[in-house]
CSV table of C-alpha atoms in Angstrom, one decimal:
chain,number,residue,atom,x,y,z
A,220,MET,CA,4.7,-52.7,-2.8
A,221,THR,CA,2.6,-50.5,-1.2
A,222,THR,CA,0.6,-48.0,-2.5
A,223,ILE,CA,0.0,-45.5,0.2
A,224,THR,CA,-3.6,-43.2,-0.7
A,225,PRO,CA,-2.4,-39.9,1.4
A,226,GLN,CA,-4.4,-38.4,3.8
A,227,VAL,CA,-6.2,-35.1,2.1
A,228,ILE,CA,-5.9,-32.3,5.1
A,229,GLU,CA,-8.1,-29.1,3.7
A,230,PHE,CA,-8.0,-25.3,4.4
A,231,ASP,CA,-10.5,-22.6,3.1
A,232,ILE,CA,-8.6,-20.0,3.3
A,233,CYS,CA,-10.2,-17.4,1.1
A,234,GLY,CA,-11.6,-14.3,2.5
A,235,GLN,CA,-9.1,-14.0,5.3
A,236,ILE,CA,-6.7,-11.1,6.2
A,237,CYS,CA,-2.6,-10.7,4.4
A,238,PRO,CA,-0.9,-12.8,5.4
A,239,ALA,CA,-3.3,-16.1,6.3
A,240,SER,CA,-2.0,-18.0,3.8
A,241,LEU,CA,1.0,-18.0,3.5
A,242,LEU,CA,0.5,-18.1,7.9
A,243,VAL,CA,-1.7,-20.9,7.5
A,244,ALA,CA,0.5,-23.3,5.4
A,245,LEU,CA,3.5,-22.4,6.9
A,246,ARG,CA,1.9,-24.3,10.0
A,247,GLU,CA,0.4,-27.1,8.9
A,248,ILE,CA,3.7,-27.7,6.6
A,249,ASN,CA,6.0,-27.8,9.4
A,250,ARG,CA,3.1,-30.1,11.5
A,251,HIS,CA,3.3,-32.4,9.1
A,252,VAL,CA,6.3,-32.1,6.7
A,253,LEU,CA,7.9,-35.7,8.1
A,254,LYS,CA,4.1,-37.1,7.5
A,255,ILE,CA,4.0,-35.1,3.6
A,256,LYS,CA,7.8,-35.9,3.2
A,257,GLU,CA,6.5,-40.0,3.2
A,258,GLY,CA,3.6,-39.4,1.6
A,259,SER,CA,1.0,-40.0,4.1
A,260,ILE,CA,-0.7,-36.7,3.8
A,261,ARG,CA,-1.0,-33.8,1.4
A,262,LEU,CA,-2.3,-30.5,2.0
A,263,LEU,CA,-4.6,-28.6,0.2
A,264,ILE,CA,-4.9,-24.5,0.1
A,265,LYS,CA,-7.7,-22.8,-1.1
A,266,THR,CA,-7.2,-19.0,-1.4
A,267,ASP,CA,-8.4,-16.1,-2.5
A,268,ASN,CA,-4.5,-14.2,-2.5
A,269,ARG,CA,-2.9,-13.7,-5.8
A,270,ASP,CA,0.1,-12.8,-3.1
A,271,GLY,CA,0.1,-16.4,-1.7
A,272,THR,CA,0.4,-18.0,-4.7
A,273,HIS,CA,3.8,-17.0,-5.4
A,274,THR,CA,4.8,-17.0,-1.9
A,275,ILE,CA,3.6,-20.8,-0.5
A,276,PRO,CA,4.7,-22.3,-3.6
A,277,GLU,CA,8.0,-21.4,-3.2
A,278,ALA,CA,8.1,-22.1,0.9
A,279,ALA,CA,6.9,-25.3,0.4
A,280,TYR,CA,9.8,-26.4,-2.7
A,281,ASN,CA,12.0,-24.6,-1.1
A,282,MET,CA,11.4,-27.3,2.2
A,283,GLY,CA,11.7,-30.1,-0.7
A,284,LEU,CA,7.4,-30.6,-1.0
A,285,LYS,CA,6.3,-30.5,-4.8
A,286,VAL,CA,3.7,-28.3,-5.3
A,287,GLU,CA,1.0,-27.7,-7.7
A,288,VAL,CA,-1.3,-24.1,-7.7
A,289,GLN,CA,-4.8,-24.6,-9.9
A,290,LYS,CA,-7.1,-22.2,-10.4
A,291,SER,CA,-10.9,-23.2,-9.2
A,292,GLU,CA,-13.9,-20.6,-10.3
A,293,SER,CA,-12.6,-17.6,-8.1
A,294,CYS,CA,-10.4,-19.0,-5.9
A,295,TYR,CA,-6.4,-20.9,-6.8
A,296,VAL,CA,-5.8,-24.7,-4.7
A,297,ILE,CA,-2.2,-25.2,-3.5
A,298,THR,CA,-1.4,-28.5,-3.0
A,299,ILE,CA,1.4,-29.5,-1.3
A,300,ALA,CA,2.6,-32.8,-1.5
A,301,LYS,CA,5.6,-35.0,-1.3
A,302,ARG,CA,8.2,-34.4,-4.3
B,209,MET,CA,-12.3,28.0,-10.9
B,210,SER,CA,-12.7,28.3,-14.4
B,211,GLY,CA,-15.1,25.9,-15.6
B,212,PHE,CA,-12.1,23.4,-17.3
B,213,THR,CA,-10.8,22.2,-14.0
B,214,PRO,CA,-13.2,20.5,-12.2
B,215,PRO,CA,-14.1,17.9,-15.6
B,216,PHE,CA,-10.3,17.8,-15.6
B,217,LEU,CA,-9.3,16.9,-12.1
B,218,LEU,CA,-12.4,14.2,-13.2
B,219,VAL,CA,-11.3,12.4,-15.3
B,220,THR,CA,-7.3,13.1,-14.7
B,221,GLY,CA,-8.4,11.1,-11.2
B,222,LEU,CA,-10.3,8.3,-12.0
B,223,LEU,CA,-7.7,7.8,-14.8
B,224,LEU,CA,-5.2,7.5,-12.4
B,225,GLY,CA,-6.9,6.3,-9.8
B,226,GLY,CA,-7.9,3.0,-12.7
B,227,GLY,CA,-4.9,3.2,-13.7
B,228,ALA,CA,-3.3,2.4,-10.9
B,229,GLY,CA,-6.3,-0.5,-9.1
B,230,PHE,CA,-5.0,-2.1,-12.0
B,231,VAL,CA,-2.2,-2.8,-11.5
B,232,MET,CA,-1.5,-3.5,-8.1
B,233,HIS,CA,-4.3,-5.9,-8.3
B,234,ARG,CA,-2.2,-7.3,-11.0
B,235,SER,CA,0.7,-7.7,-9.1
B,236,ASP,CA,-0.4,-7.9,-6.2
B,237,PHE,CA,1.7,-4.5,-5.0
B,238,CYS,CA,0.7,-4.1,-1.2
B,239,LEU,CA,2.8,-1.3,-0.4
B,240,ALA,CA,1.6,-3.1,3.6
B,241,GLY,CA,3.0,-6.7,2.6
B,242,MET,CA,7.0,-4.8,1.3
B,243,PHE,CA,7.5,-4.1,5.1
B,244,ARG,CA,5.2,-7.0,6.7
B,245,ASP,CA,7.4,-9.3,4.9
B,246,LEU,CA,11.1,-8.7,5.6
B,247,PHE,CA,10.1,-8.6,9.6
B,248,LEU,CA,7.7,-11.6,9.3
B,249,PHE,CA,9.2,-13.6,6.5
B,250,ARG,CA,13.2,-12.6,6.1
B,251,SER,CA,11.8,-11.2,2.7
B,252,THR,CA,13.3,-8.5,1.0
B,253,TYR,CA,11.1,-9.5,-3.3
B,254,LYS,CA,8.5,-7.2,-2.4
B,255,LEU,CA,10.3,-4.3,-1.4
B,256,ARG,CA,13.7,-3.8,-3.7
B,257,ASN,CA,10.6,-3.4,-6.1
B,258,LEU,CA,9.0,-0.7,-4.2
B,259,LEU,CA,12.8,0.7,-4.3
B,260,LEU,CA,12.7,0.0,-7.6
B,261,LEU,CA,9.5,2.9,-7.4
B,262,VAL,CA,10.9,5.2,-5.8
B,263,ALA,CA,14.4,5.4,-7.2
B,264,SER,CA,12.5,5.4,-11.3
B,265,SER,CA,10.2,8.4,-9.6
B,266,MET,CA,13.2,9.9,-8.4
B,267,THR,CA,14.6,9.9,-11.6
B,268,LEU,CA,11.3,11.0,-14.1
B,269,PHE,CA,10.4,13.6,-11.7
B,270,GLU,CA,14.3,15.0,-12.0
B,271,LEU,CA,14.0,15.0,-15.9
B,272,ALA,CA,10.3,17.0,-15.1
B,273,ARG,CA,11.1,19.4,-13.7
B,274,GLN,CA,15.1,19.9,-15.7
B,275,LEU,CA,12.8,20.0,-18.8
B,276,GLY,CA,10.7,23.2,-16.6
B,277,LEU,CA,7.3,20.6,-16.4
B,278,LEU,CA,7.5,21.1,-12.2
B,279,PRO,CA,6.6,25.3,-11.1
B,280,LEU,CA,5.2,24.0,-8.3
B,281,TYR,CA,8.6,22.4,-6.3
B,282,PRO,CA,8.2,21.3,-3.6
B,283,PHE,CA,4.4,20.4,-4.1
B,284,PRO,CA,2.1,22.0,-2.2
B,285,LEU,CA,0.9,20.3,1.3
B,286,LEU,CA,4.9,19.7,2.2
B,287,GLY,CA,5.8,21.1,5.2
B,288,PRO,CA,9.1,21.3,8.0
B,289,ALA,CA,10.1,17.9,9.5
B,290,SER,CA,9.0,18.2,12.8
B,291,LEU,CA,8.5,14.9,15.6
B,292,THR,CA,5.4,14.1,14.1
B,293,ASN,CA,6.7,12.6,11.1
B,294,LEU,CA,8.2,9.6,12.5
B,295,ILE,CA,4.5,9.1,15.2
B,296,GLY,CA,2.6,9.4,12.6
B,297,GLY,CA,4.6,6.7,10.1
B,298,GLY,CA,5.4,4.2,13.6
B,299,LEU,CA,1.4,4.5,14.1
B,300,PHE,CA,0.8,4.3,10.5
B,301,GLY,CA,3.4,1.2,10.7
B,302,VAL,CA,1.6,-0.5,13.2
B,303,GLY,CA,-1.3,0.8,11.3
B,304,MET,CA,-1.4,-0.6,7.4
B,305,VAL,CA,-0.3,-4.1,8.8
B,306,LEU,CA,-2.9,-4.9,11.2
B,307,ALA,CA,-5.6,-3.5,8.7
B,308,GLY,CA,-3.6,-6.4,5.9
B,309,GLY,CA,-3.1,-3.1,3.9
B,310,CYS,CA,-2.6,0.9,3.0
B,311,VAL,CA,-4.9,3.4,2.4
B,312,VAL,CA,-4.4,2.3,-1.3
B,313,GLY,CA,-4.0,-2.0,-0.8
B,314,THR,CA,-7.1,-1.2,1.5
B,315,LEU,CA,-9.2,0.3,-2.1
B,316,TYR,CA,-8.1,-2.2,-4.6
B,317,LYS,CA,-8.5,-4.7,-2.1
B,318,LEU,CA,-11.5,-3.6,-1.4
B,319,GLY,CA,-12.0,-3.4,-5.0
B,320,SER,CA,-11.7,-7.2,-5.1
B,321,GLY,CA,-14.2,-7.8,-2.9
B,322,SER,CA,-12.8,-8.3,-0.1
B,323,THR,CA,-14.6,-8.0,3.1
B,324,VAL,CA,-11.7,-7.6,5.7
B,325,SER,CA,-11.3,-4.0,3.5
B,326,ALA,CA,-13.8,-2.9,4.0
B,327,PHE,CA,-14.2,-3.3,7.8
B,328,ALA,CA,-10.5,-1.3,7.8
B,329,LEU,CA,-12.1,1.1,5.1
B,330,ALA,CA,-14.6,1.5,8.4
B,331,GLY,CA,-11.8,2.7,10.3
B,332,LEU,CA,-9.3,4.9,8.4
B,333,LEU,CA,-13.3,6.9,8.1
B,334,ALA,CA,-12.9,6.2,12.3
B,335,GLY,CA,-9.7,7.4,13.2
B,336,SER,CA,-10.0,10.1,10.9
B,337,ALA,CA,-12.5,11.9,11.7
B,338,LEU,CA,-10.9,11.2,15.9
B,339,TYR,CA,-8.2,13.4,14.9
B,340,ALA,CA,-10.1,16.4,14.5
B,341,GLU,CA,-10.2,15.2,18.0
B,342,MET,CA,-6.4,15.6,18.8
B,343,HIS,CA,-5.4,18.3,16.0
B,344,PRO,CA,-4.3,20.7,18.4
B,345,GLY,CA,-2.0,18.9,20.5
B,346,VAL,CA,-0.2,17.3,17.6
B,347,LYS,CA,-0.5,20.9,16.3
B,348,ALA,CA,1.3,22.4,19.1
B,349,LEU,CA,3.8,19.6,19.4
B,350,SER,CA,4.0,19.8,15.7
B,351,ALA,CA,5.2,23.8,16.0
B,352,ALA,CA,7.5,22.8,19.1
B,353,THR,CA,9.9,20.2,17.4
B,354,THR,CA,9.9,21.4,13.6
B,355,LEU,CA,13.4,20.6,12.4
B,356,PHE,CA,15.4,22.9,10.4
B,357,PRO,CA,12.4,25.9,9.3
B,358,GLY,CA,11.7,27.1,5.9
B,359,LYS,CA,13.6,23.7,4.6
B,360,LEU,CA,11.0,20.8,2.7
B,361,THR,CA,14.3,19.0,1.2
B,362,VAL,CA,17.5,17.5,1.4
B,363,PRO,CA,18.2,19.4,-0.9
B,364,GLN,CA,17.2,22.3,0.5
B,365,LEU,CA,19.1,21.7,4.0
B,366,LEU,CA,22.0,20.9,1.7
B,367,GLY,CA,21.9,24.1,0.1
B,368,VAL,CA,22.1,22.1,-3.2
B,369,ASP,CA,20.5,21.7,-7.2
B,370,PRO,CA,18.3,18.7,-6.4
B,371,LEU,CA,19.7,16.9,-9.5
B,372,LEU,CA,23.3,16.1,-8.0
B,373,PRO,CA,22.0,13.4,-4.8
B,374,VAL,CA,19.6,12.3,-7.2
B,375,ALA,CA,21.8,11.7,-9.9
B,376,SER,CA,24.0,10.1,-7.5
B,377,LEU,CA,21.2,7.6,-5.8
B,378,ALA,CA,19.8,6.3,-9.1
B,379,VAL,CA,23.6,5.9,-9.6
B,380,ILE,CA,24.1,3.7,-6.4
B,381,ALA,CA,20.6,2.3,-7.2
B,382,SER,CA,21.3,1.3,-10.3
B,383,ILE,CA,24.1,-0.9,-10.0
B,384,TYR,CA,22.0,-2.7,-7.3
B,385,PHE,CA,19.0,-2.7,-10.0
B,386,LEU,CA,21.6,-4.3,-12.5
B,387,ARG,CA,23.0,-6.9,-10.1
B,388,TRP,CA,19.6,-8.4,-9.7
B,389,PHE,CA,19.1,-8.4,-12.7
B,390,ARG,CA,22.1,-11.0,-13.6
B,391,GLN,CA,20.9,-12.3,-10.6
B,392,GLY,CA,17.3,-12.8,-11.4
B,393,THR,CA,15.5,-12.2,-8.5
B,394,TRP,CA,13.7,-9.3,-10.9
B,395,GLU,CA,10.7,-11.8,-12.5
B,396,ARG,CA,9.0,-14.2,-10.4
B,397,PRO,CA,7.0,-17.4,-11.7
B,398,SER,CA,3.7,-16.5,-11.7
B,399,PHE,CA,0.5,-19.5,-10.8
B,400,VAL,CA,-1.7,-16.7,-11.7
B,401,ALA,CA,-4.2,-15.7,-14.5
B,402,GLY,CA,-3.1,-11.8,-15.4
B,403,TYR,CA,0.0,-11.8,-13.5
B,404,LEU,CA,1.9,-8.2,-13.8
B,405,GLN,CA,5.6,-8.5,-12.5
B,406,PRO,CA,6.0,-6.4,-9.4
B,407,TRP,CA,8.5,-4.5,-11.3
B,408,ARG,CA,6.4,-3.9,-15.0
B,409,ALA,CA,3.8,-2.3,-11.8
B,410,ALA,CA,7.3,-0.5,-10.1
B,411,LEU,CA,7.5,1.1,-13.3
B,412,ILE,CA,3.5,1.7,-14.3
B,413,LEU,CA,3.2,3.3,-10.8
B,414,SER,CA,5.7,5.9,-11.3
B,415,LEU,CA,4.7,6.9,-14.6
B,416,ILE,CA,1.8,7.4,-13.7
B,417,SER,CA,3.2,9.1,-10.0
B,418,LEU,CA,4.9,10.9,-12.9
B,419,VAL,CA,2.0,12.4,-14.8
B,420,SER,CA,-0.3,13.1,-11.3
B,421,TYR,CA,2.6,15.8,-10.3
B,422,VAL,CA,2.2,16.9,-13.6
B,423,ALA,CA,-1.3,17.2,-14.6
B,424,VAL,CA,-2.8,18.5,-11.4
B,425,GLY,CA,0.8,20.0,-9.5
B,426,MET,CA,0.5,16.6,-7.1
B,427,PRO,CA,1.7,13.4,-6.3
B,428,LEU,CA,-1.3,10.8,-6.0
B,429,GLY,CA,-3.0,11.6,-1.8
B,430,ILE,CA,-6.1,9.9,-0.5
B,431,THR,CA,-6.3,10.2,3.0
B,432,THR,CA,-7.5,14.2,3.5
B,433,SER,CA,-10.7,12.8,1.8
B,434,TYR,CA,-10.8,10.2,4.5
B,435,ALA,CA,-11.3,12.9,6.8
B,436,LYS,CA,-13.7,14.5,4.9
B,437,ILE,CA,-16.1,11.2,4.8
B,438,GLY,CA,-15.5,10.8,8.0
B,439,GLY,CA,-16.7,14.7,9.1
B,440,TYR,CA,-19.4,14.4,7.6
B,441,LEU,CA,-20.9,11.1,8.7
B,442,GLU,CA,-19.5,13.1,12.4
B,443,SER,CA,-22.0,15.7,11.6
B,444,LEU,CA,-24.9,13.4,11.0
B,445,LEU,CA,-24.3,12.6,14.2
B,446,PHE,CA,-22.7,15.7,16.7
B,447,GLY,CA,-22.8,18.6,14.1
B,448,ALA,CA,-23.0,20.3,16.8
B,449,HIS,CA,-19.7,19.1,17.8
B,450,MET,CA,-17.9,18.9,14.9
B,451,LYS,CA,-18.7,22.9,13.8
B,452,GLY,CA,-16.7,23.3,16.3
B,453,LEU,CA,-13.8,21.5,15.6
B,454,ALA,CA,-10.9,23.5,14.8
B,455,TYR,CA,-9.5,21.1,12.6
B,456,PHE,CA,-12.6,20.6,10.1
B,457,GLN,CA,-12.3,24.4,9.7
B,458,SER,CA,-8.4,24.6,8.2
B,459,ILE,CA,-7.5,25.3,4.9
B,460,PRO,CA,-3.7,23.5,4.2
B,461,LEU,CA,-4.1,23.4,0.1
B,462,ASP,CA,-4.0,27.0,-1.1
B,463,TYR,CA,-2.3,26.5,-4.3
B,464,ARG,CA,-2.9,27.6,-8.0
B,465,GLN,CA,-3.4,24.2,-10.6
B,466,PRO,CA,-0.4,24.5,-12.7
B,467,VAL,CA,-2.2,23.3,-16.4
B,468,THR,CA,-5.5,25.1,-15.9
B,469,GLY,CA,-4.1,28.4,-14.1
B,470,ALA,CA,-6.8,28.0,-11.3
B,471,HIS,CA,-6.9,29.5,-7.5
B,472,LEU,CA,-6.9,25.6,-6.1
B,473,THR,CA,-8.1,25.4,-2.2
B,474,GLY,CA,-8.8,23.1,0.6
B,475,GLY,CA,-9.0,21.4,3.6
B,476,PRO,CA,-10.7,18.7,5.5
B,477,GLY,CA,-13.6,20.0,6.3
B,478,PRO,CA,-16.6,17.7,5.1
B,479,VAL,CA,-17.5,20.8,1.8
B,480,LEU,CA,-16.9,19.7,-1.7
B,481,ASP,CA,-13.7,21.6,-2.7
B,482,ALA,CA,-11.3,21.4,-4.6
B,483,VAL,CA,-9.4,18.3,-1.7
B,484,ALA,CA,-12.6,16.5,-3.3
B,485,LEU,CA,-12.3,17.5,-6.5
B,486,ILE,CA,-8.6,16.5,-6.6
B,487,GLN,CA,-8.8,12.4,-4.5
B,488,PHE,CA,-12.5,11.4,-4.5
B,489,PRO,CA,-12.0,10.0,-8.1
B,490,VAL,CA,-8.8,8.9,-7.1
B,491,ILE,CA,-10.1,7.1,-4.4
B,492,VAL,CA,-13.2,5.6,-7.2
B,493,GLY,CA,-11.3,4.8,-9.9
B,494,ILE,CA,-8.0,2.5,-7.8
B,495,VAL,CA,-11.7,0.8,-6.3
B,496,LEU,CA,-13.1,0.8,-9.9
B,497,GLY,CA,-10.0,0.0,-11.8
B,498,SER,CA,-8.9,-2.9,-9.1
B,499,ALA,CA,-12.8,-4.0,-9.7
B,500,PHE,CA,-12.5,-4.5,-13.1
B,501,SER,CA,-9.2,-6.1,-12.8
B,502,ALA,CA,-10.9,-8.9,-10.8
B,503,ALA,CA,-13.9,-9.0,-12.9
B,504,ARG,CA,-12.1,-9.6,-16.5
B,505,LEU,CA,-10.1,-12.7,-14.7
B,506,HIS,CA,-13.8,-14.4,-12.8
B,507,GLU,CA,-11.4,-13.1,-9.1
B,508,LEU,CA,-14.7,-10.9,-7.8
B,509,ARG,CA,-16.6,-12.6,-4.9
B,510,PHE,CA,-18.0,-11.4,-2.1
B,511,GLN,CA,-16.7,-13.0,0.9
B,512,ARG,CA,-18.7,-14.3,4.1
B,513,ARG,CA,-16.9,-16.0,6.4
B,514,VAL,CA,-14.2,-14.5,8.2
B,515,PRO,CA,-12.5,-14.8,11.2
B,516,TRP,CA,-13.9,-12.0,14.2
B,517,ARG,CA,-10.5,-11.3,15.5
B,518,GLN,CA,-9.2,-10.8,11.9
B,519,CYS,CA,-12.4,-8.2,10.8
B,520,LEU,CA,-11.7,-6.5,15.1
B,521,SER,CA,-7.6,-6.3,13.6
B,522,ALA,CA,-8.7,-4.5,10.5
B,523,LEU,CA,-11.0,-2.1,11.7
B,524,VAL,CA,-7.9,-1.6,14.7
B,525,GLY,CA,-5.2,-1.3,11.8
B,526,GLY,CA,-7.5,1.1,10.3
B,527,VAL,CA,-8.0,3.5,12.5
B,528,ALA,CA,-4.3,3.8,13.8
B,529,MET,CA,-4.3,4.9,10.0
B,530,GLY,CA,-6.5,7.1,9.6
B,531,VAL,CA,-5.1,8.6,13.3
B,532,ALA,CA,-1.9,8.4,12.5
B,533,SER,CA,-2.1,9.8,8.6
B,534,ARG,CA,-3.8,13.4,9.5
B,535,ILE,CA,-0.9,12.8,12.6
B,536,ALA,CA,2.1,12.3,10.1
B,537,PRO,CA,0.6,15.0,8.5
B,538,ALA,CA,-0.2,12.4,4.6
B,539,CYS,CA,-0.4,8.4,4.6
B,540,ASN,CA,2.6,6.0,2.9
B,541,VAL,CA,0.8,6.6,-1.1
B,542,TRP,CA,1.7,10.3,-0.2
B,543,HIS,CA,5.4,9.6,1.2
B,544,LEU,CA,7.0,7.0,-0.8
B,545,MET,CA,5.7,7.8,-3.8
B,546,GLY,CA,5.8,11.1,-4.2
B,547,GLY,CA,8.3,12.7,-0.8
B,548,LEU,CA,10.7,10.5,-0.5
B,549,PRO,CA,11.2,11.1,-4.7
B,550,ILE,CA,12.0,14.4,-3.9
B,551,LEU,CA,13.7,13.7,-1.0
B,552,ALA,CA,11.5,15.3,1.8
B,553,LEU,CA,12.3,15.3,5.2
B,554,GLN,CA,8.8,14.6,6.2
B,555,SER,CA,8.9,11.8,4.6
B,556,LEU,CA,12.6,10.4,5.5
B,557,LEU,CA,10.4,10.5,9.1
B,558,PHE,CA,8.0,9.0,8.0
B,559,VAL,CA,9.8,6.1,7.2
B,560,ALA,CA,12.4,5.8,9.6
B,561,GLY,CA,9.0,5.7,11.5
B,562,LEU,CA,7.1,3.4,9.9
B,563,LEU,CA,10.2,0.7,9.4
B,564,PRO,CA,9.7,-0.6,14.0
B,565,GLY,CA,5.7,0.4,13.4
B,566,ALA,CA,5.3,-2.1,10.6
B,567,TRP,CA,8.2,-4.5,12.8
B,568,LEU,CA,4.7,-4.2,15.6
B,569,GLY,CA,2.0,-5.0,13.3
B,570,SER,CA,4.3,-7.9,11.7
B,571,SER,CA,4.3,-9.2,14.6
B,572,LEU,CA,1.2,-8.8,16.9
B,573,ILE,CA,-0.6,-10.2,13.9
B,574,SER,CA,1.6,-13.1,13.6
B,575,ARG,CA,0.9,-14.0,17.3
B,576,VAL,CA,-2.4,-12.4,18.2
B,577,VAL,CA,-4.5,-12.0,14.8
B,578,ILE,CA,-4.1,-14.9,13.1
B,579,ARG,CA,-4.2,-17.7,14.7
């Protein structure tokens, strides 16, 4: 059995206008959804938008993906990966 | 004005604004986002919390009126409905979405360090001053299109006591609220530090609104002060021109303060009057309350790298909101948290305009601004 090391694609949305974090996340999930599901890509979204930490995980989870939210200094890092 | 009135209004405004700013930051209670997400993401979650805020305020206001705590009912500055409420609401709807937050959202986001909101605030001040140039035309349009002269609220229009429509709406709203409670859709999973569930924020904000109505005689409002600051800045650049504008000479606020009994007057002109005394502390309070909340969570950080397209959008949105809140007259907070709960006709028309405006703004922000 071979283990795939996923390519991490990172987006820094800190300080951007609402609802940039959710729009960017949805756009990138739709663009890479097949590769995220097979485990070859992982999205990492850095945001300071508190609302995005609810809306992004909800949208990603509903699309069958795994989501993790972690606080990093003054921002939140949302990781979207294969479930 | 008695000696007790200025410190009373100053402290009340700071506390109410501070509380609102803290609560809004903790729950990200964005009034613009509520309408935007309805059109952009077909999400009604946030809007439900606004319905809870309106229904709760409606019930509390009526309870206070029944107890004799609201001698000024309807509250000062409300006028009869006209076409300008609808136009103002529409333009405000576009502006608040383009700016990434309404007049209060801009303040609490600014308090937590948002650069974009600083552009929106600059736009709000410019738009409020710009309105003075079009005031005579808007005033004439408002007078020519006035509906039901002398009637300010739905109960007045129907000739019934407010208790009847308020109690009916409260019962209908409670049925829906209970259904959503049984479905478990009020609470949302939380991943952020210090998160305040929006339904709790809605209830706290309705209490803040009630305290403002009882103590100040009016619900929260801040946009006339934006016109004051805008007018002051204009006076530094074009003093003679500013002094010649009729709008800055108007004194729309003229009432007896219910707690202190002081006779208060004020308007948009760049002078320190009752409007400044009531609204400036609320503005400062919201910014400080939000900044305090963000600092406590170690989330206070000013961003420098923001796409120019978004800064321009916030500026344009701010100008639109500034102009619209004078046309309407007043902003979404005044109409949603104050006017709608007493079924003011002006506020109903404002919301009727706000919906298509927010739809247009949502379309623009997703296609043109965020790319």
